[in-house]
Coordinates of C-alpha atoms in Angstrom, one line a residue:
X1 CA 0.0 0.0 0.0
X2 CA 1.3 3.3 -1.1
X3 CA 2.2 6.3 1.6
X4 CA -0.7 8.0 0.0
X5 CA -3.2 5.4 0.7
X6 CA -1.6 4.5 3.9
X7 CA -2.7 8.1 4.7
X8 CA -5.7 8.1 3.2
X9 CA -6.6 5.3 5.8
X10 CA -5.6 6.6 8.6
X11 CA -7.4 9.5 7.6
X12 CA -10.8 7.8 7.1
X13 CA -10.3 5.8 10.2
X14 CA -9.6 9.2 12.5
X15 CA -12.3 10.5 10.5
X16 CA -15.1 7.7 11.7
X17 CA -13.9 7.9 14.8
X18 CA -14.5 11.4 14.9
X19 CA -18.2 11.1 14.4
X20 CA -19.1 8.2 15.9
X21 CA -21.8 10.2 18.0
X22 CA -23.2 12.1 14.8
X23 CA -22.9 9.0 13.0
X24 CA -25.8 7.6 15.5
X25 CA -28.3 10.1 15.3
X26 CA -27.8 10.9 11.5
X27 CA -28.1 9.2 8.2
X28 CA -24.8 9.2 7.0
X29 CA -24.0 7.8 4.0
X30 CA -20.0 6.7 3.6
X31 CA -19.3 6.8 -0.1
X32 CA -15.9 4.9 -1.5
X33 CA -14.7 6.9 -4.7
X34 CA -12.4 5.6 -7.2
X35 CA -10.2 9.0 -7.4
X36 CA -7.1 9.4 -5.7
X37 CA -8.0 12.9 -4.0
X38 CA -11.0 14.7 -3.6
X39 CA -12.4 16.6 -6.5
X40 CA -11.9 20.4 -6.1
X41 CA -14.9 21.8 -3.9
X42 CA -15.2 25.5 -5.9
X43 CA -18.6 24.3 -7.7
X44 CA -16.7 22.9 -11.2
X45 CA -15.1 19.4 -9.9
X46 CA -12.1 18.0 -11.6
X47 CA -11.7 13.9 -11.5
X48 CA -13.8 13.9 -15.1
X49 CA -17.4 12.8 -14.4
X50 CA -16.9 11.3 -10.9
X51 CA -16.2 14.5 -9.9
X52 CA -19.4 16.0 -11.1
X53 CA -20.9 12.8 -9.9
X54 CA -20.2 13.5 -6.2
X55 CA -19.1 16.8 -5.3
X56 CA -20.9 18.3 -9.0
X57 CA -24.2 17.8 -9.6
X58 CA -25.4 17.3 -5.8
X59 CA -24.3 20.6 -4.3
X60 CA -24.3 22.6 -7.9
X61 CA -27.1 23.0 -10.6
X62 CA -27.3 23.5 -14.4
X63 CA -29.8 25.5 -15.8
X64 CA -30.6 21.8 -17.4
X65 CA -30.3 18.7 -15.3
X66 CA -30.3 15.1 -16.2
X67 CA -32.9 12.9 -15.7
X68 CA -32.1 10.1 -13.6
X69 CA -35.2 9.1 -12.2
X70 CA -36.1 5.6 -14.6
X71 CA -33.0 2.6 -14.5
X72 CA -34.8 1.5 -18.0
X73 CA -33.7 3.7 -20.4
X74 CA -30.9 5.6 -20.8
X75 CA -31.1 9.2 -19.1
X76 CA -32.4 12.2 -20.6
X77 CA -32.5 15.6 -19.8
X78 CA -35.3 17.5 -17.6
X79 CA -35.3 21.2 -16.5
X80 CA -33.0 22.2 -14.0
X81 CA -32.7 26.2 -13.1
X82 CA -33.9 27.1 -16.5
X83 CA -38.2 25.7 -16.0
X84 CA -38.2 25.7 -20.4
X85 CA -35.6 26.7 -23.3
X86 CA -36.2 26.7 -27.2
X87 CA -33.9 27.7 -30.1
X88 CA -34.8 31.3 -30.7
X89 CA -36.8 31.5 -33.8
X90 CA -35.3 34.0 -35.6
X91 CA -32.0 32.7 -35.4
X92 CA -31.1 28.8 -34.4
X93 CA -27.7 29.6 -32.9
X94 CA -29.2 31.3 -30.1
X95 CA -31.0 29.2 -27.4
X96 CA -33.2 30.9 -24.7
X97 CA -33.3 29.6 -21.3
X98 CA -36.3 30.7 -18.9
X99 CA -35.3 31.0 -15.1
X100 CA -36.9 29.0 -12.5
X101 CA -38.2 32.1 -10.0
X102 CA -37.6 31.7 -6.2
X103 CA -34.4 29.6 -6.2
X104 CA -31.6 30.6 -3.0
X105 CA -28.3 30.0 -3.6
X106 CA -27.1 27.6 0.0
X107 CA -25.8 31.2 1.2
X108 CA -29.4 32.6 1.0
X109 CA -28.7 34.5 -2.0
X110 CA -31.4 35.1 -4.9
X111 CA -30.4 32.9 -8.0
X112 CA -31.5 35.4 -10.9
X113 CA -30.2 36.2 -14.4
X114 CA -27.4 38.0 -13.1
X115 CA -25.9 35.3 -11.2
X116 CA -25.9 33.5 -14.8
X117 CA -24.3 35.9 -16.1
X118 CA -21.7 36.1 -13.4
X119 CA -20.7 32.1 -13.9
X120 CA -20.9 32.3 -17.7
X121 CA -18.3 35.1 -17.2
X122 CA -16.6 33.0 -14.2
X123 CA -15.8 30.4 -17.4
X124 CA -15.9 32.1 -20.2
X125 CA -14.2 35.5 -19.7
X126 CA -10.5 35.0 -19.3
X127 CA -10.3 39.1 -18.2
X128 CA -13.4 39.1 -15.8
X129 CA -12.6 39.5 -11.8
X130 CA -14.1 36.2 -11.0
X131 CA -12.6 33.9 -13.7
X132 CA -11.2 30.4 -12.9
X133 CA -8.9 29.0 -15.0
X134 CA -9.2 25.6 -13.5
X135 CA -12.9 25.9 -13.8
X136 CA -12.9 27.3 -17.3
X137 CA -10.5 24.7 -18.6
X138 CA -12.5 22.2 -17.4
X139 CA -15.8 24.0 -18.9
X140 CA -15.1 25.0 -22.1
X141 CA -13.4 22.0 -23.1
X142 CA -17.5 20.4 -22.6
X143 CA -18.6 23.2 -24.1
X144 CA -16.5 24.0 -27.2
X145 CA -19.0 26.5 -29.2
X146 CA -19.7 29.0 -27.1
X147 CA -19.8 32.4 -28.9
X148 CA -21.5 34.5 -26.3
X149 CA -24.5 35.5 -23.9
X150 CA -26.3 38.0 -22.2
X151 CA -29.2 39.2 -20.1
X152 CA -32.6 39.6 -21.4
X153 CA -34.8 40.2 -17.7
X154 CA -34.3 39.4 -14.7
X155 CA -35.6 35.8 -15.2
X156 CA -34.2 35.7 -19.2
X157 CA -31.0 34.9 -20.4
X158 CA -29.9 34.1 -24.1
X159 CA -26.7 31.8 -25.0
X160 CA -25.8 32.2 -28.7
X161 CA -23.1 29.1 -30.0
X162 CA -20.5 29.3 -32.8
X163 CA -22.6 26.8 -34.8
X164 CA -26.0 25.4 -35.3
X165 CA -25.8 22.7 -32.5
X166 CA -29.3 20.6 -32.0
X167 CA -27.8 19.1 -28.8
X168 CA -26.5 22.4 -27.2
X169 CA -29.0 21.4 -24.2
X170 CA -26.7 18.5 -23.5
X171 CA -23.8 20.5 -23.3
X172 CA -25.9 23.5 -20.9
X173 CA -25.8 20.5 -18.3
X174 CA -22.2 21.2 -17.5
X175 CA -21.9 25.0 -16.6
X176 CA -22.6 24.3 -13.3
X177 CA -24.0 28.0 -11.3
X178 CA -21.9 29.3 -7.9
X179 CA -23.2 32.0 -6.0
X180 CA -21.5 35.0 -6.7
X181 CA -22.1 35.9 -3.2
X182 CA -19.7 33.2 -1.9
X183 CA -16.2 34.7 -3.9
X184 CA -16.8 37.8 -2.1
X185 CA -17.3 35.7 1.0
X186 CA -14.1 34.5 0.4
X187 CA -12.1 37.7 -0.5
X188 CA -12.9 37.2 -4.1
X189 CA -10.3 33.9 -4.0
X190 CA -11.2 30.8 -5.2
X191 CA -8.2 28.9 -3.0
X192 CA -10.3 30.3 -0.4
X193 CA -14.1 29.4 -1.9
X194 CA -12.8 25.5 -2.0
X195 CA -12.1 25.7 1.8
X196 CA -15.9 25.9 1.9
X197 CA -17.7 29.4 1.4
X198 CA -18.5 27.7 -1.9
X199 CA -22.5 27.7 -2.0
X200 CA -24.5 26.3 -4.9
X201 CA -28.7 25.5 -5.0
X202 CA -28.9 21.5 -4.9
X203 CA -30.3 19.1 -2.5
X204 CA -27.2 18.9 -0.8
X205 CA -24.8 21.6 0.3
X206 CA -20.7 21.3 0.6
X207 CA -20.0 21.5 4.7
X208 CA -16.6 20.2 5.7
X209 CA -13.5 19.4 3.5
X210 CA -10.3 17.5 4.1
X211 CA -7.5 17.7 1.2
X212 CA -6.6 14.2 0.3
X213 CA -9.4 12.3 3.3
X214 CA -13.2 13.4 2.9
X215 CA -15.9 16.0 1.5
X216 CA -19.3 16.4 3.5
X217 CA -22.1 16.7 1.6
X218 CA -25.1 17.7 4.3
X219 CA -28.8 18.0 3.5
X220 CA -30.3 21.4 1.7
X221 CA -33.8 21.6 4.0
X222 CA -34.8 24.8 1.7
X223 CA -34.0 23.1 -1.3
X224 CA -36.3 24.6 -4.4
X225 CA -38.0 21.4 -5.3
X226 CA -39.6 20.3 -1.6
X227 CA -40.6 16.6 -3.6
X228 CA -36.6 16.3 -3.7
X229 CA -35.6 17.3 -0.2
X230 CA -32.8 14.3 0.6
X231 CA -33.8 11.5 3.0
X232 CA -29.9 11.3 3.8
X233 CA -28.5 14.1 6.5
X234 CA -25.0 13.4 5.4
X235 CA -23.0 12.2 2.6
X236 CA -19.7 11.7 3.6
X237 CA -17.1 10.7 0.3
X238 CA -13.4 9.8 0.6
X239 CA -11.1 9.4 -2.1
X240 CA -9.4 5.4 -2.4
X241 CA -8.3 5.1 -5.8
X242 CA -7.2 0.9 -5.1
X243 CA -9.7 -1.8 -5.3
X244 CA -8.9 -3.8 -3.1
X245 CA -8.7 -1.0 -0.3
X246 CA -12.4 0.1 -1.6
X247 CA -13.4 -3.3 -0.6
X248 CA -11.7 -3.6 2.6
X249 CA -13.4 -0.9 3.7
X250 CA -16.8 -2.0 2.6
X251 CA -16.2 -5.7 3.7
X252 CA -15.1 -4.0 7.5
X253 CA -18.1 -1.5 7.3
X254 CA -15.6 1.4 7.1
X255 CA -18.1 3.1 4.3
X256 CA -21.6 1.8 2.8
X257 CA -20.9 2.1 -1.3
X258 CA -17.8 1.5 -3.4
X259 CA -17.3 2.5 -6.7
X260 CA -16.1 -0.2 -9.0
X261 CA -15.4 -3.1 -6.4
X262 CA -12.6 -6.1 -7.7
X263 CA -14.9 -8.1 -10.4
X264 CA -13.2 -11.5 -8.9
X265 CA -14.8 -10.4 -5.3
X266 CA -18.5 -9.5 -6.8
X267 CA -19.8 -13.4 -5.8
X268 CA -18.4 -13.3 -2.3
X269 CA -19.5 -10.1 -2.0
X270 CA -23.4 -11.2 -3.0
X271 CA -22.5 -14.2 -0.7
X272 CA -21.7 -12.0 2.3
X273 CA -25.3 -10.2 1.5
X274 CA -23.9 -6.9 -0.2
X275 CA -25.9 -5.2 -2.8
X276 CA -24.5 -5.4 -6.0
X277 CA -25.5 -2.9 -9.1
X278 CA -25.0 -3.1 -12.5
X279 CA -26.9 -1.8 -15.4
X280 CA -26.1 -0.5 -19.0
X281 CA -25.3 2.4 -19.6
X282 CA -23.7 5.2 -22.4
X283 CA -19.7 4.8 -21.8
X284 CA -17.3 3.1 -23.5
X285 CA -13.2 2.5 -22.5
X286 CA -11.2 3.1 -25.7
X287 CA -8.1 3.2 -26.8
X288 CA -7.6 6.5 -28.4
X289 CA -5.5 6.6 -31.7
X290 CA -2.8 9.7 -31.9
X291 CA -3.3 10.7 -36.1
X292 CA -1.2 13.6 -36.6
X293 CA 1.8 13.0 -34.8
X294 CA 5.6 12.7 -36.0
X295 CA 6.0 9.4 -35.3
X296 CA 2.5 7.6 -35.3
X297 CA 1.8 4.5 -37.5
X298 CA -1.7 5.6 -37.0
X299 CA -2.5 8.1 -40.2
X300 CA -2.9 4.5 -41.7
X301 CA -6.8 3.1 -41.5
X302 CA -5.9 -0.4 -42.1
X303 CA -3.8 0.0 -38.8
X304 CA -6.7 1.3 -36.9
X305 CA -8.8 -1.6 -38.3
X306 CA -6.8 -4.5 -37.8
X307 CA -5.9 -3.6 -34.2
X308 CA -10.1 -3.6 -33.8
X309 CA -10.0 -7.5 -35.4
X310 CA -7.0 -7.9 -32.8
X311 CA -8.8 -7.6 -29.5
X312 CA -10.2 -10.3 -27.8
X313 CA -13.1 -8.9 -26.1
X314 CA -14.5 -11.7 -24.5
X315 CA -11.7 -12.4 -22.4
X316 CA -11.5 -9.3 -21.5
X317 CA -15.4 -9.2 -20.3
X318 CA -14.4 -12.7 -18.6
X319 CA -11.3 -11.4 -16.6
X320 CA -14.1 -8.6 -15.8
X321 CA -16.3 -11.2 -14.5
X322 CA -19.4 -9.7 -16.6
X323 CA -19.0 -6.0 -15.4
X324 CA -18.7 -5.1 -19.1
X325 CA -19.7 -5.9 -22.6
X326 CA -17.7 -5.7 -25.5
X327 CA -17.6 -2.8 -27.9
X328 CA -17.7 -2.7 -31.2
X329 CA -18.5 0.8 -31.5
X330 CA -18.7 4.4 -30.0
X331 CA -23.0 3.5 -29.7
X332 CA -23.5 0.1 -28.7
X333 CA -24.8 -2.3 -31.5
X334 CA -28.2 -2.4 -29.8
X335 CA -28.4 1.3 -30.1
X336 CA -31.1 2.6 -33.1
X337 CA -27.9 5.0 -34.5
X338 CA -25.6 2.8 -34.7
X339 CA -25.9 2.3 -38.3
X340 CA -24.9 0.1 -41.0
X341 CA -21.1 -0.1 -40.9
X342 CA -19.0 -2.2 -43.5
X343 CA -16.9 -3.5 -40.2
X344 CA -18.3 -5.6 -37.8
X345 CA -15.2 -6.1 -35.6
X346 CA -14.9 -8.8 -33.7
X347 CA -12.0 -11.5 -32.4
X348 CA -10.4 -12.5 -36.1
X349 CA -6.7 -12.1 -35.7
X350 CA -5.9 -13.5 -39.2
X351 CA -8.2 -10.4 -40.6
X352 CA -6.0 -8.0 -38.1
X353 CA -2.4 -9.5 -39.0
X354 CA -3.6 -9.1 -43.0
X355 CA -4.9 -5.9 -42.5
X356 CA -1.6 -4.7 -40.5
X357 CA 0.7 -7.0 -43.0
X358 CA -1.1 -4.5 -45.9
X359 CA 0.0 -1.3 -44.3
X360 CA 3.6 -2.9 -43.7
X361 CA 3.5 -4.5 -40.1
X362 CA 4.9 -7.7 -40.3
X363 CA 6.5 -10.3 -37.7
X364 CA 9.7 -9.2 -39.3
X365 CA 9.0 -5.6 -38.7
X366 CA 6.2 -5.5 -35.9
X367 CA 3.6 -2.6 -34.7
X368 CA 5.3 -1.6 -31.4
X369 CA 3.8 1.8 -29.8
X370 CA 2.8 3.7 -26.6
X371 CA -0.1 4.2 -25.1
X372 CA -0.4 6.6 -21.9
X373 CA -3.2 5.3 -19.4
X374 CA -4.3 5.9 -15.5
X375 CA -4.0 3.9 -12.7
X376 CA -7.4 4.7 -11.5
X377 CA -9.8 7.4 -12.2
X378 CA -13.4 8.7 -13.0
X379 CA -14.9 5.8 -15.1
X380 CA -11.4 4.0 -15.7
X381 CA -13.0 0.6 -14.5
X382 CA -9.9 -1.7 -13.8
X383 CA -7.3 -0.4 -16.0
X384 CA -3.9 -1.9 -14.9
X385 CA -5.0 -5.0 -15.0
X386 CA -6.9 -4.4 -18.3
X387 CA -4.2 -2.8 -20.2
X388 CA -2.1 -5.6 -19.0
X389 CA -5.0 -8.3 -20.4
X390 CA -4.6 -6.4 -23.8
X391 CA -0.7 -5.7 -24.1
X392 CA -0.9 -9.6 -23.7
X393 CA -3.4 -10.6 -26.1
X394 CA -2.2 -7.9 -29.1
X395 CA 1.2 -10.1 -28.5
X396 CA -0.2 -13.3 -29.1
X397 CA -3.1 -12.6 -31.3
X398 CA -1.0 -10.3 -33.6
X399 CA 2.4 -9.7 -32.7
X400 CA 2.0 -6.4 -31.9
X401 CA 4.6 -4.9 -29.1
X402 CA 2.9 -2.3 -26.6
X403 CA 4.1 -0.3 -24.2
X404 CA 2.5 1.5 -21.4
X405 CA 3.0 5.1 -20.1
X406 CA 1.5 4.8 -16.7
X407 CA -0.1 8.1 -14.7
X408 CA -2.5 9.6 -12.6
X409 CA -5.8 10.7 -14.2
X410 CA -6.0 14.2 -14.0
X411 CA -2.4 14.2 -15.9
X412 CA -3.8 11.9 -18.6
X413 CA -7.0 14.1 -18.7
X414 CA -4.4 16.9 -19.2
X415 CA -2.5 15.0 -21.5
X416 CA -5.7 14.5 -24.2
X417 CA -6.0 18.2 -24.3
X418 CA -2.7 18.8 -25.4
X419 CA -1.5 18.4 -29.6
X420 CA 0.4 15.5 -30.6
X421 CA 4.1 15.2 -29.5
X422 CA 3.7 17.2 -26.3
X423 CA 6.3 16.5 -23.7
X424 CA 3.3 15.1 -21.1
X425 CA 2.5 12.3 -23.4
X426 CA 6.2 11.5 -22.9
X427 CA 6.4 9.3 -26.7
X428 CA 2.6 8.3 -25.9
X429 CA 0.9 7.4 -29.2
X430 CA -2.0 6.4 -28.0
X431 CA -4.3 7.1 -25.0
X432 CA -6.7 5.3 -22.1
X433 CA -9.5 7.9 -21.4
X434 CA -12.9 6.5 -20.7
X435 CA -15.6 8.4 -22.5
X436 CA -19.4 9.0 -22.0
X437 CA -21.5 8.5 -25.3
X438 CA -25.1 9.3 -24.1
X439 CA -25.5 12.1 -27.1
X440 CA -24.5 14.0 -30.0
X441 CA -23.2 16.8 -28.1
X442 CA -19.8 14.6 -26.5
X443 CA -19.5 13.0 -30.0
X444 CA -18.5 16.4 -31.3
X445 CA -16.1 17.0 -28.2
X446 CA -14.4 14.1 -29.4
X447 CA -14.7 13.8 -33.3
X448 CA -15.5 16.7 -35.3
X449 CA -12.3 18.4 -36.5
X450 CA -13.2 22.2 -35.0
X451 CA -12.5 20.7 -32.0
X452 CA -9.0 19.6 -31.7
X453 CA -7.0 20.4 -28.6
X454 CA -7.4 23.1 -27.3
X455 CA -11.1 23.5 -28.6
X456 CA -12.0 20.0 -27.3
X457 CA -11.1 16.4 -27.3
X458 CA -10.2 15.6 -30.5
X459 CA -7.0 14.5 -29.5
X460 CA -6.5 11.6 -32.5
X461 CA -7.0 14.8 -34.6
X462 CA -9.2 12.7 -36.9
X463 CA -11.1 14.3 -39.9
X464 CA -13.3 12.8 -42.2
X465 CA -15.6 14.7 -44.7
X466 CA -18.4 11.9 -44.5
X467 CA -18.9 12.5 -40.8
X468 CA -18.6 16.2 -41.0
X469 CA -21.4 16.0 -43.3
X470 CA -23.7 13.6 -41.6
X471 CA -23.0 15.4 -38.8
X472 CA -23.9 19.0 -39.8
X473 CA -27.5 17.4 -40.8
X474 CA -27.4 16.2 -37.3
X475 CA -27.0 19.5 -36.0
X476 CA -29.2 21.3 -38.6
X477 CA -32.0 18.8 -37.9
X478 CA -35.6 19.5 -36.7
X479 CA -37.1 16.1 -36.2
X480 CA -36.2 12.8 -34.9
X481 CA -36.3 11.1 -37.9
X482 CA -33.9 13.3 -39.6
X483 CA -31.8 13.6 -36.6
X484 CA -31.5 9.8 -35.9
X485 CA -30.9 9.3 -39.6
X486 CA -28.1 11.7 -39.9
X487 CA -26.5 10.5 -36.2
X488 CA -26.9 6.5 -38.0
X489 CA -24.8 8.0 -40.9
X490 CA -21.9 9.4 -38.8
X491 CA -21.9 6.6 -36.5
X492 CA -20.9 4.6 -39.5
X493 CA -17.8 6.6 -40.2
X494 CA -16.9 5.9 -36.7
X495 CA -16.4 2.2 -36.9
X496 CA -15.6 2.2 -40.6
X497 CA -12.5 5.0 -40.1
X498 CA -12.1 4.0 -37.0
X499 CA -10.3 7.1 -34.2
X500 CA -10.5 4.4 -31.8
X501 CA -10.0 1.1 -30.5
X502 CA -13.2 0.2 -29.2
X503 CA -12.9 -2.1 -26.6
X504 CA -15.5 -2.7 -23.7
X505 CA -19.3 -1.0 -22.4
X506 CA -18.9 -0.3 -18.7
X507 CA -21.8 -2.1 -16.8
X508 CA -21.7 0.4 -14.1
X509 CA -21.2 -2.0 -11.2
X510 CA -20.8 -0.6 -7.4
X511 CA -21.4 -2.6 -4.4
X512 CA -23.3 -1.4 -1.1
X513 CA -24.5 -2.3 2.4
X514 CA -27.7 -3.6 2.3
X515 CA -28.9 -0.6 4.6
X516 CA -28.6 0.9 1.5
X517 CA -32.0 1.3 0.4
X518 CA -33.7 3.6 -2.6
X519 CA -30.8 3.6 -4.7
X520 CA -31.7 3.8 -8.9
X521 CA -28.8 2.9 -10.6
X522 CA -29.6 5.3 -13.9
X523 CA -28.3 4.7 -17.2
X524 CA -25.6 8.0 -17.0
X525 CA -22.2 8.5 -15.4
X526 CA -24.2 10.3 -12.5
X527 CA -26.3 9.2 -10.4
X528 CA -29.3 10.6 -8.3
X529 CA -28.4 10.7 -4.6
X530 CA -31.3 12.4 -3.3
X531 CA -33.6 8.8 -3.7
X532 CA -31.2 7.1 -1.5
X533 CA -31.9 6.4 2.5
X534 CA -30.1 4.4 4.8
X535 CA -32.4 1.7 6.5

C-alpha cells in the first residue's frame, strides 16, 4: 500500500472515529470513490465525471439537469434552473433559457439572471474578476461553441453558440451556477471558496472538506423542489483510488458504497449479503489513436482496423467477471444510430495481422507503440489489469509490441487536451481515457475536427468529410427522424475510419451495504443521490 493510501486510511479511520456520536443520530451515507484525492470543492469538480458525480451535480445545478429518475432507459435531460428553453426563432444559434423564480443559492442569496451571467463570465471571460482558469478549462473543453450570452430580464438569459448545435441542451448540463455571493465571501479567492464558502442551489450543500481524506455533503432543507428534499443528512465521500482498499473498507463496514469493487470479489460479495448494481449504460473504454503526430503508424486506416480485429473482447469481459460488454462501436450495436457499418469487428486475428501486413507491419517488422493510461480514475474501470490483459493478447493474437505510459488521471485528462508530440504524453501514441456516449453533443467533443486540442477532445486529430457531413444534418436537424438518420450515418464513419479502438461498455457496477435502500442505478455517469436512504 502506497504512503498516500496508507494516509488516506488513517485519515478515514480518524475520520469515523471522529463522528461516531453524529454517525448515531444521523443518516450518513460513507461513499468509497475511485479518485485518488477529492475533487476540487469550488462548484466545477475536476476527477472527469466522478467528480461532477459527487461533489458536482449534488451541491451545484445546471440550468438543465439530467434525468435520472427511470433505471430503463438511458437518461435524458429534464429542466433544472432554466423551467423551459427553445432555439430562438429567428436565429437557431441562439437558445433561450427561462429562469426558474424563487431559487436561493445555499448562502441565502437570490439565484436570478445576473448570477448567470456572473458564472458564464466565471468560465468564459479570461479578463473578468471572478474567472477560474481551473474551472474554465475544465468547462469550455465540454462546451466548445460558445460564442456569447447576455441578459434579457431578470428571469431571461440568451446563450448564442459558434454553430448550429441541436444538442446544445446536453452541453448546458455542465456549466454548473456558484453564488457570486460566496467569492466575495471569500475575498474574491477561489483557493479560499474551496475551503468551503462555496454555496450552490442542490439538494445537498458542501459542509466540511479534508485535502486528500473526505468531503461532506449535508442535507439542503430549503431546497427549491420540496418533492426532492434528501432523505440522507449526510454524505460523507473519501477518495481510495485501489480496489482492493475500496473493498476492505466496505467488507469491515468502514463506508456503505464502493465504486467499482474487484470483479473476482462480486460473488463473495453477493455471498456476504452486499448489494450489488450493475446496469447499461452510455460509456465506452477506448483506446484513443494519436493521427497527426511525427512518429504515429496511425494516419494509416488499415492500422486502426486490424488492431479492432485484434482484440479479444471476450476475455476481456471474462477477466471482468461480466461488469462489461464488448464494444464494437462508440454506440452500442443495440443502439437505433448505430448504423450500417462495412466492419463488424470482432475477435479475427488472421483479418487483423492481414490488415496490419497491408499497411507494412509484419513479424519481421512489428507494430510496437505507446499508449499513456491511468492507474485509477473517473470511469477507468480496472485499467492496470486491463491494459495488461490487452498488451498480452495484441502479442499473441498479432504480434503487436505495446508499451505503457502509466499516470494519474488528471495528468492523462491533461495530456488529451494537449496536440500530438507534447512533452506530457512523454512518446505516448495512443491514449486510455474512458468516454461517455449518451449524445450527440460529447461525439462532437471528441470527433469533429473544429475541436481539436485546445477547442475540445479531439486528441486523434481525426477528420473525415463523411462525418462532417452527416453530422452538420445532425446539428441542422428538426425532427427525430432526420436527426436519428443523420446520427446512424456518422456513427458509420466511426467504426468504418475507425479514431479508436473500441474495446469494452462499462456495466456500471458498485457494491453497497444492504442498509442501502432507494438507490436507482440510472443509465448515466451520474447518479441521483437524493432517492437514496439508509435503513
Amino acid at each position: 500500500m502506497s504512503l498516500l493510501h496508507r494516509a488516506a486510511g488513517l485519515g478515514l479511520a480518524a475520520l469515523i472515529a471522529g463522528t461516531v456520536p453524529a454517525l448515531a443520530q444521523q443518516k450518513t451515507l460513507r461513499i468509497a470513490m475511485t479518485a485518488a484525492d477529492v475533487p476540487t470543492t469550488t462548484g466545477m469538480p475536476n476527477n472527469g465525471f466522478e467528480g461532477m458525480r459527487f461533489l458536482g451535480y449534488p451541491a451545484f445545478e445546471g440550468l438543465v439537469l439530467w434525468d435520472l429518475s427511470d433505471a430503463s432507459r438511458p437518461a435524458g435531460l429534464r429542466p433544472g434552473l432554466a423551467e423551459r428553453w427553445e432555439q430562438d426563432p429567428a436565429d437557431p444559434k441562439t437558445w433561450i433559457f427561462h429562469l426558474r423564480r424563487g431559487v436561493r443559492f445555499h448562502d441565502g442569496t437570490a439565484f436570478t439572471a445576473d448570477a448567470v451571467i456572473w458564472n458564464l463570465d466565471r468560465f468564459f471571460k479570461s479578463d473578468s474578476p471572478q474567472f477560474e482558469p481551473a474551472g474554465s478549462g475544465i468547462t469550455r473543453a465540454r462546451i466548445p461553441i460558445m460564442a456569447g450570452y447576455r441578459k434579457i430580464d431578470d428571469h431571461t438569459v440568451a446563450i448564442s453558440t459558434t454553430r448550429v448545435a441541436s444538442y446544445f441542451p446536453y452541453m448546458a448540463v455542465y456549466i454548473l451556477m456558484t453564488s457570486p455571493q460566496s467569492w466575495e465571501t471569500a475575498g474574491r479567492d477561489w483557493a479560499k471558496v474551496a475551503q468551503l464558502p462555496a454555496s450552490g442551489t442542490g439538494p445537498f450543500r458542501l459542509s466540511r472538506f479534508t485535502p486528500r481524506v473526505s468531503a461532506e455533503l449535508t442535507k439542503n432543507e430549503g431546497y427549491w423542489d420540496k418533492a426532492r428534499v434528501p432523505k440522507l443528512d449526510r454524505v460523507l465521500l473519501l477518495p481510495i483510488p485501489e480496489a482492493n482498499s475500496r473493498l476492505a473498507a466496505l467488507r469491515s463496514g468502514q463506508v456503505d458504497w464502493i465504486e467499482v469493487p474487484p470483479p473476482d470479489a462480486i460473488p463473495s460479495l453477493r455471498q456476504a449479503n452486499f448489494n450489488v448494481v450493475t446496469n447499461s449504460y452510455p460509456h465506452v473504454w477506448p483506446w484513443m489513436f494519436q493521427l497527426g503526430g511525427q512518429n504515429t503508424p496511425f494516419r494509416d486506416v488499415r492500422v486502426r482496423q486490424g488492431l479492432n480485429y485484434c482484440v479479444d473482447r471476450a476475455g476481456l469481459v471474462q477477466l471482468l467477471n461480466g461488469t462489461a460488454e464488448p464494444s464494437i462501436g462508440w454506440l452500442k450495436p443495440s443502439d437505433p444510430n448505430f448504423g450500417r457499418p462495412e466492419h463488424r469487428y470482432g475477435f479475427d486475428p488472421a483479418r487483423g495481422k492481414a490488415l496490419l501486413a497491408a499497411a507494412g507491419f509484419t513479424p519481421q517488422r512489428p507494430l510496437q507503440f505507446k499508449v499513456m493510461i491511468s492507474a485509477s480514475g473517473s470511469g477507468q474501470m480496472l485499467p492496470l489489469p486491463m491494459n495488461e490483459f490487452l498488451q498480452q493478447n495484441l502479442k499473441e493474437a498479432c504480434g503487436v509490441n505495446v508499451t505503457f505510459e502509466v499516470t494519474e488521471w488528471n495528468t492523462l485528462l491533461t495530456a488529451i487536451r494537449s496536440g500530438p508530440d507534447a512533452p506530457i504524453l512523454n512518446g505516448s501514441v495512443a491514449a486510455n481515457p474512458s468516454s461517455p456516449s449518451s449524445d450527440p453533443s460529447v461525439a462532437a467533443r471528441y470527433f469533429l475536427q473544429a475541436f481539436v486540442p485546445p477547442n475540445g477532445f479531439n486528441w486523434p486529430q481525426w477528420n473525415d468529410p463523411q462525418f462532417e457531413e452527416a453530422f452538420a444534418a445532425l446539428e441542422n436537424a428538426r425532427d427525430e427522424a432526420s436527426f436519428g438518420a443523420a446520427y446512424a450515418r456518422a456513427h458509420e464513419r466511426l467504426v468504418d475510419n475507425p479514431p479508436w479502438l473500441y474495446i469494452v461498455h462499462d456495466l456500471n457496477p458498485r457494491a453497497m451495504s444492504r442498509r442501502v435502500r432507494g438507490f436507482v442505478s440510472a443509465q448515466s455517469w451520474f447518479q441521483d443521490l437524493v432517492t437514496v436512504d439508509l435503513q
